Short mmCIF file of C-alpha atoms and ligand atoms in Angstrom, two decimals:
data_model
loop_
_atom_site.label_atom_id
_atom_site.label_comp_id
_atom_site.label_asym_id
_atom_site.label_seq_id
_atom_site.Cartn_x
_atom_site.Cartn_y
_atom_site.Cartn_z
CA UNK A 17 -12.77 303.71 142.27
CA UNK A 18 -14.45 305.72 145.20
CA UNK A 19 -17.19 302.63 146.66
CA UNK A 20 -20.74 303.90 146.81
CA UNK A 21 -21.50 303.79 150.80
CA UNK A 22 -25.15 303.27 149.84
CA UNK A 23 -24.42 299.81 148.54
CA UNK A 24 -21.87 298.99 151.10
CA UNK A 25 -24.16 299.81 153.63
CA UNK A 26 -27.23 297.93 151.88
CA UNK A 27 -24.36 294.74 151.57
CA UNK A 28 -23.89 295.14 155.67
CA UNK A 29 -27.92 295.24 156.09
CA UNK A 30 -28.24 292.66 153.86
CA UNK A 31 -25.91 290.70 156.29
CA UNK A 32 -28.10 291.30 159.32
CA UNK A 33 -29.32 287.82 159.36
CA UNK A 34 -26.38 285.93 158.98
CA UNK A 35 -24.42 288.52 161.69
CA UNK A 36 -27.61 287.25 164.45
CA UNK A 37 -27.17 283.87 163.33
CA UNK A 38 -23.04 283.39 164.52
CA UNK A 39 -24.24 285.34 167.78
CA UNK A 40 -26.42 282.52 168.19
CA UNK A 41 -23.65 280.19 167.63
CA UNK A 42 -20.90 281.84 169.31
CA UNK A 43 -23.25 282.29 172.54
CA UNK A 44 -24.19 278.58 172.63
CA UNK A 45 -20.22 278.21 173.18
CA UNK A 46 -19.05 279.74 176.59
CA UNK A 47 -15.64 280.46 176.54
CA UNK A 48 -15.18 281.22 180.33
CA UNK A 49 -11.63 281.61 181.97
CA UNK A 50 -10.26 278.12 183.62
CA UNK A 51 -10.01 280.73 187.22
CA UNK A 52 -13.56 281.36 186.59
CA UNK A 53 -14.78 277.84 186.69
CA UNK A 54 -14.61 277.36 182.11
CA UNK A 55 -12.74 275.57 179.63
CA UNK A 56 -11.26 278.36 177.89
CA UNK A 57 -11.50 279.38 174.41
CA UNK A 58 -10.54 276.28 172.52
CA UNK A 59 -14.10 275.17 171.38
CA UNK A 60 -15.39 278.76 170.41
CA UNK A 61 -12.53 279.26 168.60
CA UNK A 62 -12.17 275.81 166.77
CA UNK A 63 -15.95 276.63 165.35
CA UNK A 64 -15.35 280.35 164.86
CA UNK A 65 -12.36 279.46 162.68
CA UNK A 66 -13.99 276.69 160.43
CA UNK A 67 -16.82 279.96 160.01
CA UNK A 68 -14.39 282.11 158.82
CA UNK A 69 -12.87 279.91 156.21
CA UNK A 70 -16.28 279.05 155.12
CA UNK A 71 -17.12 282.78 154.26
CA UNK A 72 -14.16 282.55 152.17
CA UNK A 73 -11.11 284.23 154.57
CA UNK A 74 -8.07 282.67 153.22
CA UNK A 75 -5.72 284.11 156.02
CA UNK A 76 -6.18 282.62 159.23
CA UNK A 77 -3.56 282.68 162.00
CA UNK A 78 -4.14 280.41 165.35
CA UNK A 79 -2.13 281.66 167.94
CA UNK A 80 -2.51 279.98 171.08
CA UNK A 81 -0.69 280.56 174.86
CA UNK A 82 -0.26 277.43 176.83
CA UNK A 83 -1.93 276.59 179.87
CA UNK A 84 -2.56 273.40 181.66
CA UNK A 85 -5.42 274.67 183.45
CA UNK A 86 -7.70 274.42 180.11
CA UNK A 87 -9.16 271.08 179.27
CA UNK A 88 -7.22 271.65 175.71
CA UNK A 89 -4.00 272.73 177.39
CA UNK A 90 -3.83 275.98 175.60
CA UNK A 91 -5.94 279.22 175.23
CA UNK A 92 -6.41 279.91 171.30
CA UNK A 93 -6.44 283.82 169.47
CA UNK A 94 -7.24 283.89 166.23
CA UNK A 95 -6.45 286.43 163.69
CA UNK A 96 -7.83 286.55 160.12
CA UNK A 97 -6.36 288.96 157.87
CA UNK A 98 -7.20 290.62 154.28
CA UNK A 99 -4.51 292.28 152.39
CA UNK A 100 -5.12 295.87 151.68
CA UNK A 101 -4.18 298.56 148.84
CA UNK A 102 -1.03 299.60 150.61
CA UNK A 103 0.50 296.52 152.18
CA UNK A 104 3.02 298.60 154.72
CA UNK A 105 0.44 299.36 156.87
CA UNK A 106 -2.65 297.70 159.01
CA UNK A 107 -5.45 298.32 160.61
CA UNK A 108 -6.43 296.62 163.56
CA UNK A 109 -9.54 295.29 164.92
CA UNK A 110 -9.23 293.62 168.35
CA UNK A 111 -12.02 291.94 169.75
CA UNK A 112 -12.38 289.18 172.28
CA UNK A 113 -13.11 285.58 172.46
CA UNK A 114 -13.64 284.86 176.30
CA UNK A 115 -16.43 286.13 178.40
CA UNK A 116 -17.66 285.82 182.01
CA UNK A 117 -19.28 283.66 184.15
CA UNK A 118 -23.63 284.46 183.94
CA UNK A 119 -23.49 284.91 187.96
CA UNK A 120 -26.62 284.55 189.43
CA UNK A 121 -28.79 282.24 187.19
CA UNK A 122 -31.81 283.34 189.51
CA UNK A 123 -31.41 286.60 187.79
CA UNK A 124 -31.54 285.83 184.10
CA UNK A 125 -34.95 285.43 182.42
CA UNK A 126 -33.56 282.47 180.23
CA UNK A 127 -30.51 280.08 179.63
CA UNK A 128 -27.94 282.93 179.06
CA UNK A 129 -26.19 280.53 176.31
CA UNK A 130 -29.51 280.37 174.31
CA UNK A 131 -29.15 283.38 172.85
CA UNK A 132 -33.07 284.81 173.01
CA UNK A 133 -34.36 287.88 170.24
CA UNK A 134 -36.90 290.16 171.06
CA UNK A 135 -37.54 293.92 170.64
CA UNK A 136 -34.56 294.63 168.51
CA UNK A 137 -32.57 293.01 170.95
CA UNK A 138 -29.82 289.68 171.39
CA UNK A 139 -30.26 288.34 175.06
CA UNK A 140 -27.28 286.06 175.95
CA UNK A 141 -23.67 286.36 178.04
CA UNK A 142 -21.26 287.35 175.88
CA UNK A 143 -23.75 288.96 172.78
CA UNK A 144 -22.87 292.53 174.06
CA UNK A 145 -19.28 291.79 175.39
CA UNK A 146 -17.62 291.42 173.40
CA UNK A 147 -19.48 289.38 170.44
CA UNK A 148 -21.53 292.33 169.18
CA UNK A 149 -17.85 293.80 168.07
CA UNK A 150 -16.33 290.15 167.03
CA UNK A 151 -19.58 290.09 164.74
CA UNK A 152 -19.45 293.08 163.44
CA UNK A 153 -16.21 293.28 162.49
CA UNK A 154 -16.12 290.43 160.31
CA UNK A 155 -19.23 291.25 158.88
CA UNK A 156 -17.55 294.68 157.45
CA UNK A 157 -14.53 293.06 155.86
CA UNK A 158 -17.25 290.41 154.65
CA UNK A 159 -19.20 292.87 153.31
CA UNK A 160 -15.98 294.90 151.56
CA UNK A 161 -15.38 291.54 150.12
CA UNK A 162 -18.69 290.55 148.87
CA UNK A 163 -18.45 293.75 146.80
CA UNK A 164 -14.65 293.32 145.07
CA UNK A 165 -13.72 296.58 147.60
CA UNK A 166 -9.83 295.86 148.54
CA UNK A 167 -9.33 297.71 151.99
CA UNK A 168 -7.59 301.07 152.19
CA UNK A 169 -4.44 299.38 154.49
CA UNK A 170 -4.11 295.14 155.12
CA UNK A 171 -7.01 295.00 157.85
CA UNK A 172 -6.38 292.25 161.16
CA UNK A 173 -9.12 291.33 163.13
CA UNK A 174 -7.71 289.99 165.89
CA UNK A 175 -10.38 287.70 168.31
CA UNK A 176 -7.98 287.69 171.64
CA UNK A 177 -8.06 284.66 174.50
CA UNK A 178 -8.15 286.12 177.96
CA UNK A 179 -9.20 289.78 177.87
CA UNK A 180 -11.49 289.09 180.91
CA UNK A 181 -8.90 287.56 183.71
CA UNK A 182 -5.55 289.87 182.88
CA UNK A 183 -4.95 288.84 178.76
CA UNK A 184 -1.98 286.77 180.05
CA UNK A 185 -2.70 284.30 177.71
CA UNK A 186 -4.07 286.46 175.14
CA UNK A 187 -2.50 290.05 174.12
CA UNK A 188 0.13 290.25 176.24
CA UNK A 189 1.13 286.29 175.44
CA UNK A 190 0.59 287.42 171.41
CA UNK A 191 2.62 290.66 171.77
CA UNK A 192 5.54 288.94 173.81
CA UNK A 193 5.35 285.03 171.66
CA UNK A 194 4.12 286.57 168.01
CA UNK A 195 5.89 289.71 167.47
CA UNK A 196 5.85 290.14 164.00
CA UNK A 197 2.92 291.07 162.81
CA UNK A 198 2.57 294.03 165.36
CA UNK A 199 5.64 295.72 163.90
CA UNK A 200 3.80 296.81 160.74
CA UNK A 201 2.91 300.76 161.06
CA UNK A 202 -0.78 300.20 162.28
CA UNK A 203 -4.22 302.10 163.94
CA UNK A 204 -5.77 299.64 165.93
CA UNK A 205 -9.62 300.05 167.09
CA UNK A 206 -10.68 298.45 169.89
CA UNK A 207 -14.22 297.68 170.12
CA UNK A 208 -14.74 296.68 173.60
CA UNK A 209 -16.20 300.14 175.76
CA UNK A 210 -18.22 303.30 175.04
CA UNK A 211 -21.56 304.80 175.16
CA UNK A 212 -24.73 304.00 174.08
CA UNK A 213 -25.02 306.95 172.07
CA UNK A 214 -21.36 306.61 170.75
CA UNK A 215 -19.95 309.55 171.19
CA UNK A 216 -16.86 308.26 173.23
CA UNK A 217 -13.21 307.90 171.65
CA UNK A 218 -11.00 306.87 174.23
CA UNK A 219 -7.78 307.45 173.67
CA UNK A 220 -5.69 307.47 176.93
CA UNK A 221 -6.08 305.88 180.68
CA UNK A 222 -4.42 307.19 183.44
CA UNK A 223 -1.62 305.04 184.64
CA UNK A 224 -2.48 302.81 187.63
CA UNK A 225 -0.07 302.07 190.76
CA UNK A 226 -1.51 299.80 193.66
CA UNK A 227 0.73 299.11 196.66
CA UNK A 228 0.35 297.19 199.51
CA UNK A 229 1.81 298.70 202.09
CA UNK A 230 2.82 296.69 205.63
CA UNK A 231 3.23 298.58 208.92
CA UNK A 232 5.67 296.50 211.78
CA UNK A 233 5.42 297.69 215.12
CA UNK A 234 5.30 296.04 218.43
CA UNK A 235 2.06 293.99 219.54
CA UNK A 236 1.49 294.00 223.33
CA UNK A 237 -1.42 293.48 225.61
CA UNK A 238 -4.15 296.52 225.15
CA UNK A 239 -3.57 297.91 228.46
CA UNK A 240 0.11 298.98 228.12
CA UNK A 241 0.10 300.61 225.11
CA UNK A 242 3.17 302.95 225.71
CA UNK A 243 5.26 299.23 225.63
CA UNK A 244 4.23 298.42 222.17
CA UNK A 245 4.26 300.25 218.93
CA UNK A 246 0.75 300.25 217.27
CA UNK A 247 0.70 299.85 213.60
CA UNK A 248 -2.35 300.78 213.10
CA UNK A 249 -1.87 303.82 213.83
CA UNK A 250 1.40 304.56 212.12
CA UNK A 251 -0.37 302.78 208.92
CA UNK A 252 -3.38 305.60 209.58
CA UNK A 253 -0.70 308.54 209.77
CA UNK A 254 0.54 306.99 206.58
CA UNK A 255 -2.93 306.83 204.72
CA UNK A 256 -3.71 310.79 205.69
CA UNK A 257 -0.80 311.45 204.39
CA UNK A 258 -1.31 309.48 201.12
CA UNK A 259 -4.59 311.00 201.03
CA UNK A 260 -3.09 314.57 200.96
CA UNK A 261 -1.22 313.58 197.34
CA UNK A 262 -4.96 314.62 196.00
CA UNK A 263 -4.10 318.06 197.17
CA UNK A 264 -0.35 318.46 196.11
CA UNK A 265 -0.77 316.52 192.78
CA UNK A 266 -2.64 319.53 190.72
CA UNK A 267 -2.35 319.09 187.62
CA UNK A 268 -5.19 318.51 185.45
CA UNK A 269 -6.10 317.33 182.20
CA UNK A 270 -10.31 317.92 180.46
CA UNK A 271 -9.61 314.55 178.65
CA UNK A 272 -10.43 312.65 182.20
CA UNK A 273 -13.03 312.29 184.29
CA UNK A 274 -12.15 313.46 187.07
CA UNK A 275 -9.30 315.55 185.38
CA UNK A 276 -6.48 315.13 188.19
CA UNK A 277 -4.60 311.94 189.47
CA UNK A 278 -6.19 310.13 192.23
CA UNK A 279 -4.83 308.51 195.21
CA UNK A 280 -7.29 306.09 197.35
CA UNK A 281 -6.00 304.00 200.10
CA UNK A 282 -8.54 301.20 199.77
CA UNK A 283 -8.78 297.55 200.85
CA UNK A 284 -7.81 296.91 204.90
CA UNK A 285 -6.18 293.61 205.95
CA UNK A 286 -7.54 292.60 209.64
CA UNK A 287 -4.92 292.92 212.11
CA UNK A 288 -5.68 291.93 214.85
CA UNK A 289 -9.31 289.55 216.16
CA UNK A 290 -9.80 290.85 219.87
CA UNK A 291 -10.39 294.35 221.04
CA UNK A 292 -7.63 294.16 223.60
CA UNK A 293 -4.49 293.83 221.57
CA UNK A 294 -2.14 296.65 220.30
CA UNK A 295 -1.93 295.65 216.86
CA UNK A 296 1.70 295.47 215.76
CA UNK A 297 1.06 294.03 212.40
CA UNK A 298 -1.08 296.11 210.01
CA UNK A 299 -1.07 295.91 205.88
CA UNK A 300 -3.57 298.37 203.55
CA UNK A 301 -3.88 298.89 199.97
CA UNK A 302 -3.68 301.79 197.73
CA UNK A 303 -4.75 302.88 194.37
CA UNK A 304 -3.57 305.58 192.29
CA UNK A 305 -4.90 306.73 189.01
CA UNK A 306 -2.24 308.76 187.26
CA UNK A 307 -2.27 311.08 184.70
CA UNK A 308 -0.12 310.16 181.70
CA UNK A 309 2.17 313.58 181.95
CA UNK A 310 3.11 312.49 185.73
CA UNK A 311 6.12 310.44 186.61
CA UNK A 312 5.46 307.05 188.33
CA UNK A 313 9.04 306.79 189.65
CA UNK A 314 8.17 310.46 191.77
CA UNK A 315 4.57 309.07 192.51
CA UNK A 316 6.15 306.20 193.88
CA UNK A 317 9.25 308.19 195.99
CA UNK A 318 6.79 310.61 197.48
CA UNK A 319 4.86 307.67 199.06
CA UNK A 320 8.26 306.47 200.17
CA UNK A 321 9.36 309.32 201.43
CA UNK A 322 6.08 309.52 203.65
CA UNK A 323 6.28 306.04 204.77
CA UNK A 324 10.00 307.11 206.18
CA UNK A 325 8.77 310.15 207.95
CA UNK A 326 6.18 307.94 209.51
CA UNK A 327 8.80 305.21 210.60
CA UNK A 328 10.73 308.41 212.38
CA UNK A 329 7.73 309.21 214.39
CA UNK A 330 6.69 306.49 215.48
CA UNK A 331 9.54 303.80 215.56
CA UNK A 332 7.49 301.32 213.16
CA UNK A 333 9.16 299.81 209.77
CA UNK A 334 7.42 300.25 206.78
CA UNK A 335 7.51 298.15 203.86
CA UNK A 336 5.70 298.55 200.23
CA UNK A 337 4.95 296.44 197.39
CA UNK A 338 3.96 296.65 193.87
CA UNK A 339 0.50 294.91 193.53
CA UNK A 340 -0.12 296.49 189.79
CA UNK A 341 1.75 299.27 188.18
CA UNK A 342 0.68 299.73 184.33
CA UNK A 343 1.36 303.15 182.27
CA UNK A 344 0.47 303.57 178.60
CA UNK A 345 1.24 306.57 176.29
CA UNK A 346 -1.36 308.71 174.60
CA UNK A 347 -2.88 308.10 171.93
CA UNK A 348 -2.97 311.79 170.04
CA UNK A 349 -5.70 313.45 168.88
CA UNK A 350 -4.66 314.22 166.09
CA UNK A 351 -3.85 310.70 165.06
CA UNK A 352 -5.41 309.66 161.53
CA UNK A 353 -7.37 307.09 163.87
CA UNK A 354 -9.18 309.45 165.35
CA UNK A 355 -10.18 311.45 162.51
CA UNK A 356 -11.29 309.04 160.24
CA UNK A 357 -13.29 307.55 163.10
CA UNK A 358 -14.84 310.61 163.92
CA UNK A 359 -16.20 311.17 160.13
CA UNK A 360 -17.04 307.57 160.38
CA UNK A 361 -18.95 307.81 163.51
CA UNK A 362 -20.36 310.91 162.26
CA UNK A 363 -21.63 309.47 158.58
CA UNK A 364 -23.32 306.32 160.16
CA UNK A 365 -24.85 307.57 163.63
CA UNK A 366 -25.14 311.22 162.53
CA UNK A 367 -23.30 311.57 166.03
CA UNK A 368 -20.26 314.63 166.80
CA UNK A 369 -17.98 311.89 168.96
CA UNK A 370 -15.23 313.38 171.07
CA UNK A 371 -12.18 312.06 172.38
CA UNK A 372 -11.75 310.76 176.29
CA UNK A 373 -9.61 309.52 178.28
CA UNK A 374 -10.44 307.02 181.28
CA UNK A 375 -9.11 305.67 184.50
CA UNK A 376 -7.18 302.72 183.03
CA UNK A 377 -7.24 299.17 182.75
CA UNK A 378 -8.19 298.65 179.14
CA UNK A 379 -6.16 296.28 176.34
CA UNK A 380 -5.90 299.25 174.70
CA UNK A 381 -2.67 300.48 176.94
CA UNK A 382 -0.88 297.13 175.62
CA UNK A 383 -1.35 298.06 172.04
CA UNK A 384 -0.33 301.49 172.77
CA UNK A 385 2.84 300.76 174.24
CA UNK A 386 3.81 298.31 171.08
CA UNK A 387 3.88 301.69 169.22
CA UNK A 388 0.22 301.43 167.81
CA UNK A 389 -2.43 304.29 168.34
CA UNK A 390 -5.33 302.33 169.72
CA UNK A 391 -9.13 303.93 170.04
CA UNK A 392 -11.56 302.16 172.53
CA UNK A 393 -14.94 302.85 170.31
CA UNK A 394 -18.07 301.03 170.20
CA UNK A 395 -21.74 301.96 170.19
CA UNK A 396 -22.80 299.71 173.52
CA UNK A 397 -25.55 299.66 176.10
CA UNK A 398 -23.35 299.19 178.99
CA UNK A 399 -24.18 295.87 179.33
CA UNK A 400 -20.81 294.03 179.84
CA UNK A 401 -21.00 291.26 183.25
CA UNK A 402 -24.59 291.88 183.48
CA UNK A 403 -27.50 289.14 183.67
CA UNK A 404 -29.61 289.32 180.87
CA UNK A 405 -26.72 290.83 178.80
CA UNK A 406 -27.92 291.91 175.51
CA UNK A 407 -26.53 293.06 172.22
CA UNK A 408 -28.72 295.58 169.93
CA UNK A 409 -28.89 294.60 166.84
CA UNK A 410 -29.16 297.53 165.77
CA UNK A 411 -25.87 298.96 166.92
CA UNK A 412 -24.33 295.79 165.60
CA UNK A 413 -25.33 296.65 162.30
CA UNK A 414 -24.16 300.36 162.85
CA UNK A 415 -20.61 299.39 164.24
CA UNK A 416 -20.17 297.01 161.08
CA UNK A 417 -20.89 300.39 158.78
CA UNK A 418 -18.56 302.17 160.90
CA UNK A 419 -15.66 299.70 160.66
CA UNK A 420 -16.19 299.33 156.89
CA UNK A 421 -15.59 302.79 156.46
CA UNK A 422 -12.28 302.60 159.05
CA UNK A 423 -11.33 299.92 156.56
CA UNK A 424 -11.75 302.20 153.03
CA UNK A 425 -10.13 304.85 155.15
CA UNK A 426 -13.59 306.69 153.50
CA UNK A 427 -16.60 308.18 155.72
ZN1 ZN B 32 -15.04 293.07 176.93
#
């Protein structure tokens, strides 16, 4: 039986109140990273899973990642899950539990774990990032349920520890410790970036490479500089010559912005604290932004190969680390995902959303790379990390249509 979207929609309305009420909650319950000064997930979890069962989810995984740093000794995930028509396949909805420190206090108007309404509006840390998804998402399968509507596919919401400080104890702790149920053929959404019109679907990041790169030369006193080998400016040689990979890397793809790989020497270690010295110790940073069709192995040789020439010319050893190197594959555009998100987006906001791609660094790439085409999708204010971080109700609302719809596989 095809649902009516006017009463699924009028069910998700009719939600509105309960969806502000567990922001409320959820807000009043910090769950900050132990390396940012917080306790972790444990408590906001704990309640959000006792809410769950009480609107009547049966399915409730805790999955939780050691850590000793966290008052509870662990960091908690949780994922609650509702069997669909055709039990081979899922979708996913992955949302976090953590969020980050309020920062200045000075520049909030009130408590930022009192979550505060006015003008359409949530005020609280955490209520846009990355609540307003959480809530929304279990709001849609609550609403699908409410009416007797199975879901097109099983549908896992996933609420992740640790997306903030490097999802070591969250996705990539889930992917590595609880295997299973990410080998079911799945579409995962991830609700967590976008615009605040919502016409972004990103589908691919460019793969990121930072190196730190250490220049050894010969330190000696500033006025006998032909004695010593100055590493500074070897290193400087070196970071021209990274510079030109802008130039001889061409190719370019319209999903990014900007379309070509980038390559940005960066952050500069102090060498040495007087102005009469030859440095002969120097150590710089670079970070490359890579598009997916280029190989990271030749990335990495050509910077090599520069740092030898450099060595040769000025009788300095180079060395280079791996600080980060993360690649993901694309999702397609012509995935399913994207389509029915598209309609989705389309039916709901009324909005022609197009597919992007983006620098890199999103949870998305880890989903990816299981073998699971992931769209980051959300309608947001860009308010992630800022002080008086606020959720719009109305976009709440909106995202919970749009995820029932993912859910019926029907816009
Ligand atoms: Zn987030």
């Amino acid at each position: 039986m095809k649902p009516d979207i006017n009463v699924l929609f009028a069910e998700i309305e009719r939600l509105r109140p309960d969806m502000i009420e567990l922001q409320r909650r959820l807000t009043a319950l910090p769950a900050i990273a132990p390396e940012s000064g917080g306790r972790g997930e444990s408590e906001k979890a704990a309640f959000l899973e006792e809410h769950v069962r009480g609107m009547g989810f049966s399915k409730i995984e805790r999955m939780a990642a050691p850590d000793s740093r966290a008052p509870s000794g662990e960091r908690p995930s949780l994922l609650v899950t509702r069997p669909g028509r055709d039990r081979g396949r899922v979708l996913w909805i992955m949302t976090h539990l953590d969020v980050v420190p309020p920062g200045d206090l000075a520049a909030w108007t009130g408590d930022p774990f009192v979550l505060r309404e006015a003008d359409g509006k949530l005020y609280g840390r955490g209520t846009e990032d990355n609540q307003q998804s959480l809530v929304a998402s279990l709001h849609a399968l609550l609403a699908l349920k409410n009416l007797g509507l199975t879901p097109a596919a099983d549908v896992s919401l996933l609420f992740a520890a640790d997306e903030e400080t490097g999802s070591t104890y969250g996705i990539k702790y889930l992917l590595d410790h609880f295997p299973e149920p990410f080998r079911k053929p799945g579409l995962a959404l991830v609700p967590d970036a976008g615009e605040p019109d919502g016409s972004a679907i990103e589908i691919a990041e460019k793969s990121i490479l930072w190196l730190k790169i250490r220049t050894k030369g010969v330190q000696v006193h500033g006025s006998i500089p032909h004695r010593g080998k100055n590493a500074f400016v070897a290193a400087s040689d070196l970071v021209l010559r990274i510079d030109e990979l802008n130039r001889a890397y061409a190719r370019s793809d319209a999903l990014f912005d900007p379309p070509v790989s980038t390559f940005s020497p960066t952050k500069k270690e102090a060498n040495v604290p007087n102005v009469n010295t030859i440095p002969g110790d120097d150590v710089f940073y670079v970070d490359c932004r890579i598009l997916p069709a280029e190989n990271l192995d030749g990335v990495y040789g050509r910077i090599q190969a520069a740092a030898r020439d450099v060595e040769t010319k000025y009788g300095v050893s180079v060395s280079m680390e791996t600080v980060q190197r993360e690649s993901s594959p694309a999702t397609q555009a012509s995935s399913p995902l994207v389509s029915r998100l598209t309609a989705a987006v389309k039916t709901v906001y009324g909005v022609a959303a197009r597919p992007v791609g983006i620098g890199g660094g999103t949870v998305g790439a880890y989903l990816r790379r299981a073998g699971i085409d992931t769209a980051v999708w959300s309608r947001i204010d860009h308010q992630a990390h800022m002080p008086n971080e606020y959720c719009v109700v109305d976009h709440m609302a909106g995202d919970a249509k749009v995820m029932a719809l993912l859910m019926l596989e029907d816009a």
